[in-house]
Coordinates of C-alpha atoms and ligand atoms in Angstrom, one line a residue:
X40 CA -1.4 32.4 -28.6
X41 CA 1.7 30.3 -26.6
X42 CA 5.0 30.9 -28.4
X43 CA 7.6 27.8 -28.3
X44 CA 10.8 28.0 -28.0
X45 CA 13.9 25.9 -27.6
X46 CA 16.0 25.8 -24.1
X47 CA 19.3 23.9 -24.5
X48 CA 17.8 21.1 -26.6
X49 CA 14.6 20.4 -24.6
X50 CA 11.5 22.8 -26.3
X51 CA 10.0 24.4 -23.5
X52 CA 6.1 25.8 -24.1
X53 CA 5.6 29.4 -22.2
X54 CA 4.0 28.8 -18.8
X55 CA 4.1 25.3 -19.1
X56 CA 6.3 23.4 -16.2
X57 CA 8.7 21.5 -16.7
X58 CA 9.0 17.6 -15.3
X59 CA 10.8 17.0 -12.1
X60 CA 14.3 17.0 -12.3
X61 CA 16.3 13.8 -10.6
X62 CA 16.1 14.4 -6.8
X63 CA 16.8 12.3 -3.6
X64 CA 13.6 10.7 -2.4
X65 CA 14.9 10.4 0.6
X66 CA 17.0 13.2 1.5
X67 CA 14.3 15.7 0.4
X68 CA 11.9 14.6 2.6
X69 CA 12.4 15.7 5.9
X70 CA 9.2 13.9 7.9
X71 CA 10.7 10.5 6.4
X72 CA 14.4 11.2 7.3
X73 CA 12.9 12.0 11.1
X74 CA 10.8 9.4 11.4
X75 CA 13.1 6.5 10.2
X76 CA 15.4 8.0 13.0
X77 CA 13.0 8.4 15.6
X78 CA 11.2 4.5 14.6
X79 CA 14.8 2.5 15.0
X80 CA 15.9 2.6 11.5
X81 CA 18.9 5.3 11.7
X82 CA 21.8 2.8 11.4
X83 CA 20.0 2.0 7.9
X84 CA 20.0 5.5 6.4
X85 CA 23.1 4.8 4.3
X86 CA 21.2 2.5 2.1
X87 CA 17.9 4.4 2.1
X88 CA 20.0 7.7 0.9
X89 CA 21.5 5.5 -2.1
X90 CA 18.0 4.2 -2.8
X91 CA 16.5 7.5 -2.5
X92 CA 18.8 8.9 -5.1
X93 CA 18.3 5.7 -7.6
X94 CA 14.4 5.9 -7.4
X95 CA 14.3 9.7 -7.8
X96 CA 15.5 9.6 -11.1
X97 CA 13.6 11.0 -13.7
X98 CA 14.2 8.5 -16.3
X99 CA 12.7 5.8 -13.7
X100 CA 9.3 8.1 -13.8
X101 CA 9.3 8.1 -17.5
X102 CA 9.5 4.3 -17.5
X103 CA 6.6 4.2 -15.2
X104 CA 4.4 6.0 -16.7
X105 CA 5.3 3.9 -20.0
X106 CA 4.4 0.1 -18.1
X107 CA 0.7 1.6 -16.6
X108 CA 0.2 2.9 -20.2
X109 CA 1.0 -0.6 -21.7
X110 CA -0.2 -2.7 -19.6
X111 CA -0.2 -6.9 -19.1
X112 CA -1.8 -9.2 -21.5
X113 CA -3.1 -12.7 -21.3
X114 CA -1.6 -15.4 -23.5
X115 CA -3.6 -18.5 -22.7
X116 CA -2.4 -20.7 -25.6
X117 CA 0.9 -21.1 -27.5
X118 CA 1.1 -21.4 -31.0
X119 CA 0.5 -24.9 -31.5
X120 CA -2.8 -24.4 -29.1
X121 CA -1.4 -26.2 -26.0
X122 CA -2.7 -24.3 -23.0
X123 CA 0.0 -21.8 -21.3
X124 CA -1.8 -19.3 -19.0
X125 CA 1.2 -16.9 -19.4
X126 CA 0.7 -12.8 -18.6
X127 CA 3.5 -10.9 -20.1
X128 CA 4.3 -7.7 -19.3
X129 CA 6.1 -4.6 -20.2
X130 CA 9.6 -4.9 -20.4
X131 CA 10.3 -2.0 -17.6
X132 CA 7.9 -4.6 -15.0
X133 CA 11.0 -6.4 -14.7
X134 CA 13.2 -3.4 -13.8
X135 CA 10.5 -2.1 -11.3
X136 CA 10.7 -5.8 -9.9
X137 CA 14.2 -5.8 -9.7
X138 CA 14.6 -2.6 -8.1
X139 CA 12.4 -3.6 -5.1
X140 CA 13.7 -7.1 -4.5
X141 CA 17.2 -5.6 -4.6
X142 CA 15.9 -2.9 -1.8
X143 CA 14.5 -6.3 0.4
X144 CA 11.1 -5.1 0.0
X145 CA 9.5 -8.6 -0.3
X146 CA 11.0 -10.1 2.4
X147 CA 14.2 -8.9 4.0
X148 CA 12.0 -7.7 7.2
X149 CA 11.5 -11.5 8.0
X150 CA 14.7 -13.3 6.3
X151 CA 17.2 -10.7 7.8
X152 CA 15.5 -9.3 10.8
X153 CA 16.8 -7.0 13.4
X154 CA 16.5 -3.4 14.8
X155 CA 14.6 -1.1 12.5
X156 CA 13.8 -3.7 9.7
X157 CA 10.4 -2.9 9.4
X158 CA 10.6 0.7 9.9
X159 CA 13.5 0.7 6.8
X160 CA 11.4 -1.6 4.6
X161 CA 8.6 1.0 4.8
X162 CA 10.7 4.0 4.0
X163 CA 12.0 2.1 1.1
X164 CA 8.3 1.4 0.3
X165 CA 7.4 5.3 0.9
X166 CA 9.8 6.0 -2.0
X167 CA 9.5 3.2 -4.2
X168 CA 5.3 3.6 -4.1
X169 CA 6.1 7.1 -5.4
X170 CA 7.6 6.2 -8.4
X171 CA 5.6 2.8 -9.4
X172 CA 2.5 1.8 -7.2
X173 CA 1.6 -1.6 -9.3
X174 CA 4.7 -3.3 -8.8
X175 CA 4.4 -3.0 -5.1
X176 CA 1.3 -5.5 -5.1
X177 CA 3.3 -8.9 -6.0
X178 CA 6.1 -7.4 -3.4
X179 CA 3.8 -6.7 -0.9
X180 CA 2.1 -10.1 -0.9
X181 CA 5.2 -11.8 -1.0
X182 CA 6.7 -10.5 2.3
X183 CA 3.2 -11.1 4.0
X184 CA 3.4 -14.7 3.0
X185 CA 6.9 -14.8 4.8
X186 CA 5.5 -15.4 8.2
X187 CA 3.1 -17.8 8.0
X188 CA 5.6 -20.1 5.6
X189 CA 7.9 -19.6 8.1
X190 CA 6.0 -21.9 10.5
X191 CA 6.0 -24.9 7.7
X192 CA 8.4 -27.5 8.7
X193 CA 9.3 -27.4 4.8
X194 CA 10.0 -23.8 4.7
X195 CA 13.8 -24.4 4.5
X196 CA 13.0 -25.6 0.9
X197 CA 11.8 -21.9 -0.5
X198 CA 13.7 -20.0 2.2
X199 CA 16.6 -19.0 -0.4
X200 CA 14.5 -18.0 -2.8
X201 CA 12.6 -16.1 -0.9
X202 CA 15.4 -14.2 0.6
X203 CA 17.6 -13.9 -2.7
X204 CA 17.7 -10.2 -3.8
X205 CA 17.5 -11.0 -7.5
X206 CA 14.2 -11.0 -8.9
X207 CA 13.9 -13.7 -11.2
X208 CA 11.0 -13.7 -13.5
X209 CA 11.4 -17.0 -15.3
X210 CA 7.9 -18.9 -15.9
X211 CA 8.9 -22.4 -14.5
X212 CA 9.5 -25.0 -11.6
X213 CA 11.2 -23.7 -8.2
X214 CA 14.2 -25.9 -8.7
X215 CA 15.5 -23.7 -11.7
X216 CA 14.9 -20.5 -9.9
X217 CA 16.7 -17.8 -8.3
X218 CA 13.9 -16.4 -6.5
X219 CA 10.4 -16.5 -6.0
X220 CA 6.7 -14.2 -5.6
X221 CA 4.0 -15.9 -3.4
X222 CA 0.2 -14.2 -4.1
X223 CA -3.1 -14.4 -2.3
X224 CA -6.2 -15.7 -3.3
X225 CA -9.2 -15.4 -1.0
X226 CA -11.9 -13.3 -3.0
X227 CA -14.7 -15.5 -5.1
X228 CA -17.6 -14.3 -7.0
X229 CA -20.0 -14.2 -4.1
X230 CA -17.7 -12.1 -1.8
X231 CA -14.4 -11.1 -0.8
X232 CA -15.3 -9.5 2.9
X233 CA -17.3 -12.2 4.3
X234 CA -14.9 -15.1 3.5
X235 CA -16.9 -17.7 5.4
X236 CA -18.9 -17.9 1.6
X237 CA -15.7 -19.1 -0.2
X238 CA -16.9 -22.1 -2.1
X239 CA -13.6 -23.7 -3.7
X240 CA -13.4 -27.2 -2.0
X241 CA -9.9 -29.0 -1.2
X242 CA -9.7 -33.0 -1.2
X243 CA -7.2 -34.5 0.6
X244 CA -4.9 -36.4 -1.6
X245 CA -2.1 -37.5 1.3
X246 CA 1.4 -36.7 2.6
X247 CA -0.1 -32.9 3.2
X248 CA -1.4 -32.3 -0.4
X249 CA -4.7 -31.6 -1.7
X250 CA -6.6 -31.1 -5.2
X251 CA -8.8 -28.1 -5.2
X252 CA -11.5 -26.9 -7.4
X253 CA -13.4 -23.7 -7.6
X254 CA -12.3 -20.2 -8.5
X255 CA -11.0 -16.8 -7.5
X256 CA -12.5 -13.5 -8.7
X257 CA -9.5 -11.6 -7.7
X258 CA -6.0 -13.2 -7.8
X259 CA -3.4 -10.8 -8.1
X260 CA -0.3 -11.5 -9.4
X261 CA -0.7 -14.3 -11.3
X262 CA 2.5 -15.3 -12.6
X263 CA 3.5 -15.7 -9.1
X264 CA 5.1 -19.0 -8.3
X265 CA 2.6 -19.8 -5.3
X266 CA -0.7 -18.1 -3.9
X267 CA -1.9 -18.9 -0.6
X268 CA -5.3 -19.6 -1.1
X269 CA -8.7 -20.5 0.6
X270 CA -10.9 -23.2 0.2
X271 CA -13.7 -25.5 1.9
X272 CA -11.6 -28.5 3.8
X273 CA -14.3 -30.6 5.5
X274 CA -16.4 -28.1 7.7
X275 CA -14.0 -25.3 8.1
X276 CA -11.5 -23.2 5.6
X277 CA -8.0 -24.1 5.5
X278 CA -5.2 -22.3 3.8
X279 CA -3.4 -23.7 1.3
X280 CA -0.2 -23.3 -0.7
X281 CA -0.7 -23.6 -4.4
X282 CA 2.2 -23.7 -6.5
X283 CA 2.1 -22.3 -9.8
X284 CA 4.4 -25.4 -11.4
X285 CA 4.8 -28.7 -10.0
X286 CA 8.3 -30.3 -8.9
X287 CA 7.8 -33.2 -12.2
X288 CA 8.0 -29.9 -14.4
X289 CA 4.7 -29.5 -15.0
X290 CA 2.1 -26.2 -15.0
X291 CA -0.3 -26.8 -12.0
X292 CA -3.8 -26.5 -13.6
X293 CA -4.7 -22.9 -12.5
X294 CA -6.7 -21.8 -15.2
X295 CA -6.1 -17.7 -16.0
X296 CA -9.8 -17.1 -17.3
X297 CA -9.3 -13.4 -17.7
X298 CA -7.6 -10.3 -16.5
X299 CA -9.4 -7.3 -14.7
X300 CA -9.8 -4.1 -16.8
X301 CA -8.9 -1.8 -14.0
X302 CA -9.5 1.5 -13.1
X303 CA -5.6 2.3 -12.1
X304 CA -2.7 -0.1 -11.0
X305 CA -2.5 -0.9 -14.7
X306 CA 0.9 -2.3 -14.6
X307 CA 0.2 -4.7 -12.2
X308 CA -1.9 -8.1 -13.4
X309 CA -5.1 -9.2 -11.8
X310 CA -6.8 -12.3 -12.9
X311 CA -9.8 -14.4 -12.5
X312 CA -8.7 -17.7 -12.2
X313 CA -10.4 -21.4 -12.1
X314 CA -8.5 -24.3 -10.5
X315 CA -9.0 -27.8 -12.4
X316 CA -7.9 -30.4 -9.8
X317 CA -4.8 -27.9 -9.0
X318 CA -2.5 -29.7 -6.3
X319 CA -1.8 -27.4 -3.2
X320 CA -0.1 -27.9 0.2
X321 CA -2.5 -27.1 3.6
X322 CA -0.7 -24.5 5.8
X323 CA -1.4 -23.4 9.5
X324 CA -4.2 -25.5 11.3
X325 CA -6.8 -27.3 9.3
X326 CA -10.0 -25.2 9.4
X327 CA -8.4 -22.0 10.7
X328 CA -7.6 -20.7 7.2
X329 CA -9.8 -17.4 7.6
X330 CA -7.3 -16.9 10.6
X331 CA -4.3 -17.2 8.7
X332 CA -5.3 -15.3 6.2
X333 CA -6.3 -12.3 8.2
X334 CA -3.0 -12.6 9.9
X335 CA -1.4 -12.1 6.4
X336 CA -3.8 -9.6 5.5
X337 CA -2.7 -7.5 9.0
X338 CA 1.0 -6.8 7.1
X339 CA -0.6 -6.1 3.6
X340 CA -3.0 -3.3 5.5
X341 CA 0.3 -1.9 6.6
X342 CA 1.5 -1.9 3.1
X343 CA -2.0 -0.1 2.0
X344 CA -1.0 2.4 4.5
X345 CA 2.4 2.5 3.2
X346 CA 1.2 2.6 -0.4
X347 CA -1.2 5.5 0.1
X348 CA 1.1 7.7 1.8
X349 CA 3.5 7.2 -0.9
X350 CA 1.2 8.7 -3.7
X351 CA 0.0 11.6 -1.2
X352 CA 3.7 12.6 -1.1
X353 CA 4.1 12.4 -5.0
X354 CA 1.1 14.1 -5.5
X355 CA 1.9 16.5 -3.3
X356 CA 5.4 17.4 -4.5
X357 CA 3.8 17.5 -8.0
X358 CA 1.7 19.9 -6.8
X359 CA 3.8 22.4 -5.3
X360 CA 6.7 21.9 -8.0
X361 CA 3.7 23.1 -10.5
X362 CA 3.0 25.7 -8.6
X363 CA 6.3 27.1 -8.0
X364 CA 6.9 27.4 -11.8
X365 CA 3.3 28.2 -13.5
X366 CA 1.8 31.6 -13.2
X367 CA -1.8 33.2 -13.2
X368 CA -3.1 36.5 -13.0
X369 CA 0.4 38.2 -12.8
X370 CA 2.1 35.7 -10.0
X371 CA 3.0 31.9 -9.7
X372 CA 0.3 29.9 -8.1
X373 CA 2.8 29.1 -5.2
X374 CA 2.3 33.4 -4.4
X375 CA -1.4 33.1 -4.5
X376 CA -2.5 33.2 -0.6
X377 CA -5.5 30.6 -1.6
X378 CA -3.1 28.4 -3.1
X379 CA -0.8 28.6 -0.3
X380 CA -3.2 27.7 2.0
X381 CA -4.5 24.7 -0.2
X382 CA -1.0 23.4 -0.9
X383 CA -0.2 23.8 2.8
X384 CA -3.2 21.6 4.3
X385 CA -2.0 19.0 1.9
X386 CA 1.2 19.6 3.0
X387 CA -0.2 18.8 6.7
X388 CA -2.1 15.8 5.4
X389 CA 0.7 14.4 4.1
X390 CA 3.4 14.9 7.0
X391 CA 0.8 13.5 9.1
X392 CA 0.4 10.5 7.3
X393 CA 4.3 10.0 7.1
X394 CA 4.4 10.0 10.5
X395 CA 2.2 8.0 11.3
X396 CA 3.0 5.3 8.7
X397 CA 6.2 5.0 10.2
X398 CA 5.1 4.5 13.9
X399 CA 3.0 2.0 12.8
X400 CA 5.6 0.0 10.8
X401 CA 7.9 0.7 14.3
X402 CA 5.1 -1.0 16.2
X403 CA 5.7 -3.9 13.7
X404 CA 9.0 -3.6 14.7
X405 CA 8.7 -3.9 18.3
X406 CA 5.0 -6.5 18.3
X407 CA 7.4 -8.7 20.8
X408 CA 6.5 -5.5 23.6
X409 CA 2.6 -6.0 24.4
X410 CA 1.9 -2.2 24.1
X411 CA 3.4 -2.2 20.8
X412 CA 1.3 -5.0 19.9
X413 CA -2.0 -3.6 21.1
X414 CA -1.5 -0.7 19.3
X415 CA -0.4 -2.4 16.0
X416 CA -3.8 -4.4 16.7
X417 CA -5.7 -1.3 17.2
X418 CA -4.4 0.8 14.7
X419 CA -3.5 -0.8 11.9
X420 CA -7.2 -1.1 10.2
X421 CA -7.9 2.4 11.6
X422 CA -5.1 3.5 9.5
X423 CA -5.7 1.4 6.7
X424 CA -9.3 3.2 6.2
X425 CA -8.7 6.7 7.2
X426 CA -5.2 7.0 5.4
X427 CA -6.1 5.2 2.2
X428 CA -9.2 7.2 2.0
X429 CA -7.5 10.6 2.4
X430 CA -5.0 9.5 -0.6
X431 CA -8.1 9.7 -2.8
X432 CA -8.8 13.5 -1.8
X433 CA -5.2 14.4 -1.9
X434 CA -4.6 13.0 -5.2
X435 CA -7.6 14.5 -6.6
X436 CA -6.7 18.0 -5.0
X437 CA -3.3 17.9 -6.4
X438 CA -4.6 17.1 -9.9
X439 CA -6.5 20.3 -9.7
X440 CA -3.2 22.2 -8.4
X441 CA -2.1 21.3 -12.1
X442 CA -5.5 22.6 -13.3
X443 CA -6.4 20.5 -17.0
X444 CA -2.7 19.6 -17.5
X445 CA -3.4 17.4 -14.1
X446 CA -6.6 15.7 -15.8
X447 CA -4.7 14.7 -19.1
X448 CA -2.5 11.2 -19.1
X449 CA 0.5 13.0 -20.6
X450 CA 1.3 13.8 -17.0
X451 CA 1.0 11.9 -13.8
X452 CA -1.3 13.4 -11.8
X453 CA -4.3 11.3 -13.4
X454 CA -1.9 8.3 -12.9
X455 CA -1.6 9.1 -9.6
X456 CA -5.5 9.9 -8.6
X457 CA -6.7 6.3 -10.4
X458 CA -4.3 4.6 -8.2
X459 CA -5.4 6.1 -5.3
X460 CA -8.6 4.1 -4.4
X461 CA -7.5 0.7 -4.7
X462 CA -6.0 0.5 -1.3
X463 CA -9.1 1.8 0.1
X464 CA -11.1 -1.5 -1.7
X465 CA -8.3 -4.5 -1.4
X466 CA -7.3 -6.1 1.7
X467 CA -10.6 -5.2 3.5
X468 CA -12.4 -2.3 2.4
X469 CA -13.1 0.9 4.7
X470 CA -16.6 -0.2 6.3
X471 CA -14.9 -3.8 7.0
X472 CA -11.5 -1.8 8.8
X473 CA -13.5 0.2 10.4
X474 CA -15.6 -3.1 11.8
X475 CA -12.3 -4.3 13.1
X476 CA -11.1 -1.2 14.8
X477 CA -14.6 -2.2 17.0
X478 CA -13.5 -6.0 16.9
X479 CA -9.9 -5.1 18.4
X480 CA -12.0 -2.8 20.9
X481 CA -13.8 -5.3 21.9
X482 CA -10.7 -8.2 22.3
X483 CA -9.3 -5.7 24.8
X484 CA -11.5 -2.9 26.5
X485 CA -9.4 -1.8 29.1
X486 CA -5.9 -1.2 27.2
X487 CA -7.7 0.4 24.3
X488 CA -9.6 2.8 26.8
X489 CA -6.5 3.4 28.2
X490 CA -4.8 4.1 24.9
X491 CA -7.2 6.6 24.0
X492 CA -7.3 8.2 27.0
X493 CA -3.7 8.5 27.4
X494 CA -3.3 10.1 24.1
X495 CA -5.4 13.2 25.5
X496 CA -3.7 13.1 29.0
X497 CA -0.2 13.3 27.4
X498 CA -1.3 17.1 26.4
X499 CA -3.4 18.4 28.9
X500 CA -3.0 22.1 27.1
X501 CA -5.1 20.7 24.1
X502 CA -8.7 20.5 24.6
X503 CA -9.5 19.5 21.4
X504 CA -7.4 15.8 21.9
X505 CA -9.7 15.5 25.1
X506 CA -13.1 16.3 23.3
X507 CA -12.1 13.6 20.4
X508 CA -11.0 11.2 23.2
X509 CA -14.2 11.6 25.1
X510 CA -16.5 11.0 21.9
X511 CA -14.3 8.1 20.6
X512 CA -14.8 6.6 24.2
X513 CA -18.8 7.3 24.0
X514 CA -19.4 5.6 20.9
X515 CA -17.5 2.6 22.1
X516 CA -19.8 2.6 24.8
X517 CA -22.8 2.2 22.5
X518 CA -24.9 -1.2 21.8
X519 CA -23.4 -2.8 18.6
X520 CA -25.9 -1.2 16.0
X521 CA -25.0 2.0 17.8
X522 CA -21.0 1.4 17.7
X523 CA -21.0 0.2 14.0
X524 CA -22.9 3.3 12.9
X525 CA -19.8 5.3 14.3
X526 CA -17.2 2.9 13.4
X527 CA -16.1 5.7 10.7
X528 CA -15.9 8.3 13.5
X529 CA -14.1 6.1 16.1
X530 CA -11.7 4.9 13.2
X531 CA -11.0 8.3 12.2
X532 CA -10.4 10.2 15.6
X533 CA -8.4 7.5 16.7
X534 CA -6.0 8.1 14.0
X535 CA -6.2 11.8 14.3
X536 CA -5.3 11.4 17.7
X537 CA -2.2 9.5 17.4
X538 CA -1.0 11.3 14.5
X539 CA -1.5 14.9 16.7
X540 CA 0.1 13.3 19.6
X541 CA 3.0 12.3 17.4
X542 CA 3.1 15.5 16.2
X543 CA 3.1 17.5 19.1
X544 CA 5.8 15.4 20.6
X545 CA 8.4 15.4 17.8
X546 CA 7.3 18.2 14.8
X547 CA 7.8 21.9 14.9
X548 CA 5.6 23.8 17.2
X549 CA 3.8 25.8 14.5
X550 CA 3.1 22.2 12.3
X551 CA 1.5 20.6 15.2
X552 CA -0.4 23.8 16.4
X553 CA -1.5 23.9 12.6
X554 CA -2.4 20.1 12.7
X555 CA -4.2 20.3 16.0
X556 CA -6.1 23.5 14.7
X557 CA -7.4 22.5 11.4
X558 CA -8.1 18.4 12.0
X559 CA -9.2 18.3 15.7
X560 CA -10.2 21.9 16.6
X561 CA -12.1 23.3 13.4
X562 CA -14.9 22.4 11.4
X563 CA -14.6 22.5 7.7
X564 CA -12.3 20.0 7.0
X565 CA -14.4 18.5 3.9
X566 CA -12.2 20.1 1.4
X567 CA -8.5 21.2 1.6
X568 CA -8.0 25.0 2.0
X569 CA -11.6 25.2 3.5
X570 CA -10.8 25.1 7.3
X571 CA -11.0 28.3 9.1
X572 CA -7.4 28.1 10.0
X573 CA -4.6 30.3 8.7
X574 CA -2.2 27.2 8.4
X575 CA 1.8 28.4 8.6
X576 CA 2.2 28.1 5.1
X577 CA 5.6 29.2 3.9
X578 CA 7.1 26.7 6.7
X579 CA 5.2 24.1 5.6
X580 CA 5.4 24.5 2.2
X581 CA 9.2 24.9 2.4
X582 CA 9.4 21.6 4.5
X583 CA 7.2 19.7 2.3
X584 CA 9.5 20.3 -0.6
X585 CA 12.4 23.0 -0.5
X586 CA 11.9 25.3 -3.5
Ligands
FAD1650 C1 -7.2 -4.2 -8.1 C2 -7.8 -5.6 -7.2 C3 -7.1 -6.4 -6.9 C4 -7.3 -7.5 -6.2 N1 -6.2 -8.3 -5.7 C5 -7.1 -9.4 -4.7 C6 -5.8 -10.5 -4.7 O1 -5.2 -11.1 -5.4 N2 -6.6 -11.6 -4.0 C7 -7.9 -11.4 -3.1 O2 -8.3 -12.6 -2.6 N3 -8.2 -10.4 -3.5 C8 -8.3 -9.7 -4.4 N4 -9.1 -8.2 -4.1 C9 -10.4 -8.1 -4.5 C10 -10.5 -7.5 -2.8 O3 -9.9 -7.7 -1.6 C11 -12.0 -7.6 -2.7 O4 -12.7 -6.8 -3.9 C12 -12.3 -6.6 -1.4 O5 -11.8 -7.3 -0.2 C13 -13.9 -6.6 -1.2 O6 -14.3 -7.6 -1.3 P1 -16.3 -7.5 -2.3 O7 -15.3 -6.8 -3.8 O8 -16.4 -9.0 -2.5 O9 -16.8 -6.6 -1.8 P2 -18.1 -7.1 -0.6 O10 -17.5 -8.2 0.4 O11 -19.3 -7.5 -1.5 O12 -18.1 -5.5 -0.1 C14 -18.8 -4.4 -0.6 C15 -18.9 -3.2 0.2 O13 -19.4 -3.6 1.4 C16 -18.7 -3.1 2.4 N5 -19.4 -4.2 3.4 C17 -19.0 -5.6 3.4 N6 -19.5 -5.8 5.2 C18 -20.1 -4.9 5.6 C19 -21.0 -4.9 6.8 N7 -20.7 -5.8 7.4 N8 -21.4 -3.5 7.2 C20 -20.9 -2.2 6.3 N9 -20.4 -2.2 5.1 C21 -20.1 -3.8 4.8 C22 -17.5 -3.3 1.9 O14 -16.8 -2.3 2.9 C23 -17.6 -3.1 0.9 O15 -17.6 -1.6 0.7 C24 -8.9 -7.2 -5.2 C25 -9.4 -6.4 -5.8 C26 -9.1 -5.3 -6.6 C27 -9.9 -4.4 -6.9

């Protein structure tokens, strides 16, 4: 039977693992630090260090667990029976949004642009997402809406609210608020991938305003001050800015029918809503609403990559920490050769995801350069597919490193695991992303072929890269049905090629060697640790989370 004894004032059961202590999420992550410098955000490191320490505090991790246990609640009516459609959150929810706003993650890359702005934001996102993922949803949607709203002649009316770093959760007209959030509503009951099926309707009211009727089947962050929504407008679909409150101090009739009972992402609210003649302003070109919202989705997809990378990183750190404290068969888990192989494989995955995510964020910073814009267009959907899928496997494997303790809700692993699939589903599910990679390749066949070929040519001593590039290019030469059937392979190989290229150029030799040999050069990658390659486990584990 386990003996329980006291160390200082904290009871610690024998062979149980202590919680992670306070740590700096920036300074402890070599791949992150190197990537931030390489991708042009080195001048912003002081702020990242400060935030790394703040976000790495153990009390914040405990609060994150709490707000996911006690999720939001819908209150449709007040005590007098008046319709209010209010969602109430655990008080800790505001704490996480305040932290995100203070870092400028909700819009700073647009309202305070400059060298490395997207990369620095990505680094903040990678740290915040390790602690509390649900609060990233409203932050992402607000940030992604800004470039669309900036083109509207009335943007100056809301700019100060979007640029503010002070989170303001009061529910009321914008005239009385210090900041605002924006959500997005596209998915309806009949489908979310094929937006042409959207049935909500918009009828003109004059002066650029419309009345919306219809519904949205998924409408996250329903307490946002506005949503960008898609609705039928004449023969096409347009994008509309739908405020929660109208200027005269009246709630816009957007009825929250219920909140989704979700697998994960429990701190965040996702609703079903109905529009009862709700007032909205059209934005973007009339009839081009799908294109407008697809542009917005390109930004949210970057954030899915970042969010999944953050989950992988936190799961890995928790796994390594656990293995350094837990014993079985007379040795610490970390000293068992098979566990070292599994953890090293996981560390490689996390490092490669971090490197790729920051490279992609760098391409968003440099989108004014044609080559960077082309890479961004091609790589965003591919990375959204592959990295979000990897996060599901990585969080599952790290949960298993914790054994049975990983599966129960007392610790962080079950939550990390439940959080992982959503990034793969929303903002364009896996298949839709892979089909989008094909679309990008069709739009610019020559540059895409050159990019893929160039990734292999850059490393003439690496036949595995050449083989992957040739396989990918052959798939792109198939007829449409053939291409579609191969689309997941195309997206995966594209990401692996970019990751291998980045690691070969920038990571220590032993790390890039391990990546290329295990990911591109050997079969058997269906479970972590199952590749016929001896990974440089000591160095990998020490780099991943210094002991
Ligand atoms: C927690 C959560 C919050 C959400 N919040 C929002 C929100 O705030 N706003 C919003 O608008 N939406 C939101 N969504 C909806 C989300 O974006 C959609 O669920 C997603 O886009 C998929 O649409 P669907 O559910 O209708 O699936 P479908 O479109 O029915 O697709 C089902 C499956 O078929 C695949 N598929 C589709 N077309 C093809 C094809 N041609 N070939 C092969 N496979 C295909 C898809 O990849 C998917 O796997 C949210 C979803 C979740 C889970």
